């Protein structure tokens, strides 16, 4: 048993090392830094109290242990000075912990005014993937959040179904995504890079596989991404696999998946108002019990599939469409598709049709034609 406990202990410690993808100690922004500092401060306070209490306990056990010639010791009842001390000292310790904790909570809620124009993002949790909307840029995407560095990102958290939690260990979090009750917070990336995000509230079967990625890049590079997201793909060559795949996609997949973030908002114009309010939710559910799937705009430019579970490759994409549960147990993809056109939880497409859909999806990248419409300032 002891080796097992040691292995578990080492595994837990390994998860804390800064080199780990989801380490909260390898901070890349002020919010995560403040949270890590607070954790370390409270940790050492707890260590000091642990040593004092356990030390006093061990000392007493040995010093006052039973001896052969023991007599009944002097009986004492009450010690006002001691009782006041052990009430006041812990009160001060709690106060010392509470002040920086409350400050961190308020700092997390209020974006700074001296670090550039904040970028507003709406993040929506779905079972089991993340939707990201950029209201000011009229962009919708899923599972891969692009942000500029050195600029506050103000995130409004929403949920389309159950409670999820938004967490980017190296940048910020955790904060719950609650249906019909927006939570707002901010974070900032001080260095460019890819950061892993994760749903941190148990939300059903595929909770552990509800991941996302954050790509932080300097302002200019972020601007290029914005332009690219608003640039439609080139039309596929007539009769090419991609063109045939497009037809199959429109007939089978487009009820749930939009590939057009720059015009439709991914949910159709009427719902593109960037707000999942009660009436919209009710209307959406009454009209169709199907939960919309992730927006697939420029899928070919993405890094991963199935909300960050596997790398985006032709092979994985084919497997994903053919039998999503083989990649992500519990996924709603097959359940949604089942309503339309499946048998035995497999999409009812021929191998050729599947190959064409994959060819079409992998052709989705910014075309030569430039942005569809002017980019909002
Ligand atoms: Cu969403 Cu856990």
XYZ file of C-alpha atoms and ligand atoms in Angstrom:
379
model
C 0.000 0.000 0.000
C 2.811 2.425 0.917
C 4.471 2.346 -2.548
C 1.013 2.969 -4.041
C 0.484 6.009 -1.821
C 3.970 7.281 -2.741
C 3.246 6.876 -6.460
C -0.065 8.740 -6.054
C 1.709 11.502 -4.103
C 4.407 11.884 -6.763
C 1.721 11.930 -9.483
C -0.137 14.700 -7.668
C 3.072 16.697 -7.226
C 3.979 16.148 -10.887
C 0.669 17.773 -11.848
C 1.795 20.862 -9.929
C 5.126 21.300 -11.688
C 5.310 24.407 -13.842
C 6.105 22.377 -16.957
C 2.678 20.709 -16.867
C 0.166 21.920 -19.475
C -2.415 22.826 -16.863
C -0.105 23.993 -14.071
C -1.501 26.879 -12.051
C 2.049 27.808 -10.984
C 3.361 28.611 -14.468
C 1.313 31.791 -14.670
C 1.062 33.855 -17.862
C -1.002 36.799 -16.649
C -1.784 39.015 -13.654
C -4.984 37.239 -12.562
C -3.418 33.776 -12.531
C -0.348 35.263 -10.793
C -2.464 36.838 -8.076
C -4.303 33.542 -7.562
C -1.069 31.532 -7.430
C 0.514 34.011 -4.969
C -2.572 33.834 -2.782
C -2.478 30.043 -2.848
C 1.198 29.980 -1.873
C 0.652 32.501 0.945
C -2.254 30.488 2.402
C -0.263 27.275 1.939
C 2.636 28.563 4.080
C 0.281 29.964 6.728
C -1.331 26.503 6.875
C 2.119 24.832 7.065
C 3.127 27.090 10.007
C -0.125 26.332 11.866
C 0.206 22.617 11.135
C 3.756 22.524 12.540
C 2.758 24.516 15.651
C -0.333 22.424 16.407
C 1.202 19.035 15.641
C 4.421 20.051 17.464
C 2.447 20.992 20.595
C 0.489 17.755 20.331
C 3.566 15.542 19.958
C 5.400 17.434 22.725
C 2.430 16.965 25.097
C 2.061 13.283 24.277
C 5.698 12.621 25.175
C 6.151 15.132 27.985
C 2.973 14.153 29.866
C 2.827 10.474 29.020
C 1.783 8.009 31.723
C 4.642 6.931 34.046
C 4.799 4.110 36.663
C 4.871 6.467 39.684
C 2.127 8.816 38.372
C 0.071 10.779 40.827
C -3.133 12.645 39.854
C -1.871 16.025 38.505
C -3.163 19.363 39.699
C -6.722 19.848 38.370
C -7.279 23.170 36.582
C -10.559 24.658 35.397
C -10.504 27.617 33.009
C -7.745 30.059 32.079
C -9.149 33.352 30.847
C -5.854 34.687 29.484
C -5.207 31.494 27.497
C -8.767 31.398 26.163
C -8.637 35.019 24.980
C -5.281 34.338 23.299
C -6.494 31.294 21.412
C -9.530 33.218 20.209
C -7.707 36.370 19.117
C -4.708 34.730 17.410
C -6.805 32.601 14.987
C -9.040 35.620 14.325
C -5.967 37.562 13.168
C -4.760 34.623 11.089
C -8.180 34.425 9.369
C -8.144 38.182 8.823
C -4.670 37.960 7.251
C -6.026 35.354 4.820
C -9.355 37.096 4.198
C -7.964 40.492 3.156
C -5.926 39.303 0.121
C -8.650 36.756 -0.751
C -11.431 39.341 -0.904
C -9.102 41.714 -2.790
C -8.413 38.969 -5.373
C -12.148 38.320 -5.811
C -12.817 42.012 -6.473
C -9.743 42.404 -8.707
C -10.938 39.473 -10.811
C -14.295 41.168 -11.369
C -13.035 44.625 -12.335
C -10.939 45.033 -15.497
C -8.045 47.503 -15.209
C -8.342 50.862 -16.933
C -4.620 51.339 -17.605
C -3.809 48.253 -19.684
C -5.458 49.007 -23.017
C -8.947 48.755 -24.477
C -10.667 45.596 -23.155
C -11.819 42.996 -25.688
C -15.257 41.615 -24.910
C -15.947 37.935 -25.380
C -19.003 35.836 -24.619
C -18.161 32.254 -23.672
C -21.048 29.793 -23.690
C -20.870 26.320 -22.187
C -22.601 23.455 -23.961
C -22.620 19.744 -23.179
C -19.672 19.244 -23.966
C -17.923 22.020 -25.793
C -17.290 25.759 -25.603
C -18.696 28.430 -27.871
C -16.896 31.773 -28.160
C -18.523 34.918 -29.527
C -16.819 38.226 -30.199
C -19.754 40.678 -30.308
C -17.673 43.691 -31.391
C -15.968 41.740 -34.197
C -19.041 39.723 -35.249
C -17.169 36.449 -35.012
C -18.346 33.120 -33.600
C -16.086 30.155 -33.074
C -15.838 27.046 -30.927
C -13.324 25.367 -28.647
C -10.397 27.559 -29.740
C -10.287 31.039 -28.281
C -7.981 33.557 -29.937
C -6.974 36.617 -27.916
C -4.491 39.457 -28.194
C -1.716 39.637 -25.593
C -1.327 42.566 -23.181
C -4.966 43.553 -23.407
C -7.691 42.815 -20.846
C -10.159 40.171 -22.076
C -13.565 40.680 -20.464
C -15.505 37.430 -20.601
C -19.237 37.039 -20.069
C -19.933 33.450 -19.083
C -23.193 31.776 -20.050
C -24.483 28.252 -20.399
C -26.924 26.733 -22.825
C -27.806 23.734 -20.654
C -26.263 22.862 -17.271
C -23.650 24.490 -15.040
C -20.125 24.404 -16.461
C -17.014 26.178 -15.221
C -14.531 28.214 -17.234
C -10.896 27.614 -16.341
C -7.589 28.383 -18.067
C -5.101 27.258 -15.380
C -2.238 29.472 -16.586
C -4.432 32.535 -17.161
C -7.584 32.649 -15.047
C -10.583 30.922 -13.523
C -12.426 29.085 -12.244
C -15.782 30.743 -12.607
C -19.080 28.952 -13.161
C -21.055 29.221 -16.391
C -24.608 29.244 -15.099
C -27.713 29.053 -17.327
C -29.654 32.343 -17.379
C -27.297 34.070 -14.961
C -24.272 35.765 -16.532
C -20.971 35.800 -14.692
C -18.396 38.341 -15.840
C -14.678 38.403 -15.199
C -11.475 39.418 -16.945
C -8.013 38.099 -17.595
C -4.934 39.110 -19.520
C -2.190 37.099 -21.248
C 1.240 38.653 -20.803
C 3.004 36.298 -23.178
C 1.978 34.709 -26.472
C 1.371 30.993 -26.627
C -1.192 28.229 -26.488
C -2.886 27.682 -23.146
C -5.112 24.782 -22.174
C -8.620 25.380 -20.861
C -10.913 22.918 -19.167
C -14.456 22.734 -17.872
C -14.072 22.598 -14.102
C -17.598 21.758 -12.971
C -18.984 18.263 -13.357
C -21.548 18.608 -16.136
C -22.281 15.088 -17.333
C -20.735 12.109 -19.081
C -18.144 13.923 -21.197
C -17.188 16.553 -18.592
C -13.533 15.473 -18.540
C -13.428 15.834 -22.322
C -14.875 19.337 -22.338
C -11.703 21.222 -23.102
C -10.627 24.247 -25.061
C -7.466 25.982 -26.176
C -6.506 29.621 -25.919
C -4.186 31.119 -28.496
C -2.665 34.389 -27.327
C -0.774 36.391 -29.917
C 0.471 39.964 -30.306
C -2.124 42.493 -31.458
C -1.028 42.441 -35.126
C -1.221 38.665 -35.396
C -4.600 38.697 -33.640
C -5.797 41.243 -36.222
C -4.750 38.834 -38.980
C -6.807 36.099 -37.344
C -9.831 38.433 -37.206
C -9.452 39.234 -40.913
C -9.069 35.529 -41.705
C -12.201 34.631 -39.724
C -14.182 37.126 -41.774
C -12.819 35.907 -45.093
C -15.050 33.252 -46.710
C -13.395 30.115 -48.076
C -12.981 29.751 -51.829
C -15.784 27.804 -53.498
C -14.653 24.207 -54.111
C -13.861 23.139 -57.692
C -17.083 21.839 -59.326
C -17.468 18.039 -58.981
C -14.404 17.814 -56.714
C -14.723 15.698 -53.518
C -14.971 18.955 -51.536
C -17.848 20.201 -53.722
C -19.721 16.889 -53.378
C -18.938 16.894 -49.669
C -20.434 20.359 -49.362
C -23.755 19.082 -50.728
C -23.728 16.129 -48.309
C -22.803 18.478 -45.447
C -25.679 20.838 -46.223
C -28.138 17.936 -46.329
C -26.924 16.149 -43.186
C -24.882 18.371 -40.894
C -25.960 21.953 -41.402
C -28.962 21.738 -39.057
C -26.507 21.815 -36.175
C -23.262 23.173 -37.608
C -22.741 26.532 -39.240
C -19.580 27.142 -41.249
C -20.242 30.834 -41.589
C -19.352 32.790 -38.487
C -19.014 36.107 -40.288
C -22.624 36.317 -41.447
C -25.083 34.075 -39.664
C -23.646 34.220 -36.178
C -23.797 30.472 -36.141
C -27.298 30.338 -34.724
C -29.126 32.125 -37.518
C -29.626 35.856 -37.704
C -32.386 36.106 -35.156
C -30.321 34.486 -32.449
C -27.105 36.267 -33.358
C -27.984 39.044 -30.944
C -25.139 37.770 -28.730
C -27.471 37.087 -25.874
C -28.913 33.831 -24.628
C -31.855 35.282 -22.782
C -34.699 33.315 -21.324
C -37.143 33.882 -24.192
C -34.506 32.966 -26.778
C -33.675 29.787 -24.913
C -37.295 28.783 -24.536
C -38.033 29.588 -28.167
C -35.013 27.618 -29.303
C -35.974 24.600 -27.239
C -39.604 24.685 -28.305
C -38.694 24.973 -31.952
C -36.255 22.138 -31.832
C -35.069 19.953 -28.992
C -31.724 19.595 -30.738
C -28.832 21.456 -29.220
C -26.784 23.215 -31.858
C -23.330 21.868 -32.522
C -20.097 23.838 -32.631
C -19.632 26.472 -35.313
C -17.132 25.063 -37.824
C -15.900 28.230 -39.535
C -12.439 27.577 -41.010
C -12.226 24.209 -39.329
C -9.090 23.359 -41.320
C -7.166 26.074 -39.460
C -7.923 24.565 -36.049
C -5.611 22.626 -33.829
C -7.863 19.951 -32.345
C -11.166 18.110 -32.705
C -14.002 17.140 -30.367
C -13.419 20.056 -27.939
C -9.682 19.538 -27.688
C -9.683 15.756 -27.298
C -7.653 14.703 -30.376
C -5.460 16.586 -32.870
C -7.197 17.633 -36.072
C -6.043 15.192 -38.756
C -7.821 13.721 -41.756
C -7.885 10.308 -40.069
C -9.316 11.625 -36.792
C -11.908 13.734 -38.585
C -13.146 10.711 -40.545
C -13.317 8.611 -37.379
C -15.098 11.428 -35.546
C -17.840 11.795 -38.152
C -18.213 8.051 -38.623
C -18.456 7.163 -34.935
C -18.014 10.135 -32.586
C -18.367 8.016 -29.434
C -15.200 6.132 -30.348
C -13.302 9.384 -29.756
C -15.415 10.966 -27.043
C -17.665 8.815 -24.913
C -21.029 10.454 -24.261
C -20.773 13.035 -27.033
C -24.053 14.500 -28.224
C -22.877 14.422 -31.822
C -24.252 10.980 -32.611
C -27.409 11.588 -30.589
C -28.133 14.739 -32.546
C -27.323 13.187 -35.861
C -29.414 10.141 -34.926
C -32.549 12.226 -35.075
C -31.934 12.898 -38.711
C -30.206 10.121 -40.461
C -28.491 7.302 -38.688
C -28.614 3.651 -37.960
C -26.962 2.066 -34.916
C -25.544 5.387 -33.776
C -23.502 5.712 -36.936
C -24.160 8.415 -39.461
C -25.812 6.772 -42.409
C -23.420 7.947 -45.084
C -21.520 5.829 -47.577
C -17.731 5.692 -47.289
C -17.496 7.879 -50.357
C -19.874 10.478 -48.894
C -17.922 10.461 -45.616
C -14.656 10.991 -47.481
C -16.216 13.878 -49.380
C -17.476 15.553 -46.206
C -13.989 15.277 -44.719
C -12.527 16.796 -47.910
C -15.041 19.639 -47.683
C -14.371 20.347 -43.998
C -10.625 20.326 -44.586
C -11.100 22.854 -47.387
C -12.609 25.342 -44.928
C -9.957 28.020 -44.604
C -9.786 31.698 -45.536
C -10.021 32.110 -49.320
C -8.287 34.455 -51.714
C -11.193 36.868 -51.902
C -10.584 38.914 -48.742
C -13.038 39.729 -45.937
C -16.752 39.327 -46.666
C -17.696 42.715 -45.266
C -15.859 45.567 -43.652
C -14.480 44.582 -40.248
C -16.058 46.647 -37.479
C -13.596 49.203 -36.123
Cu -18.875 21.326 -18.742
Cu -17.909 20.033 -17.028
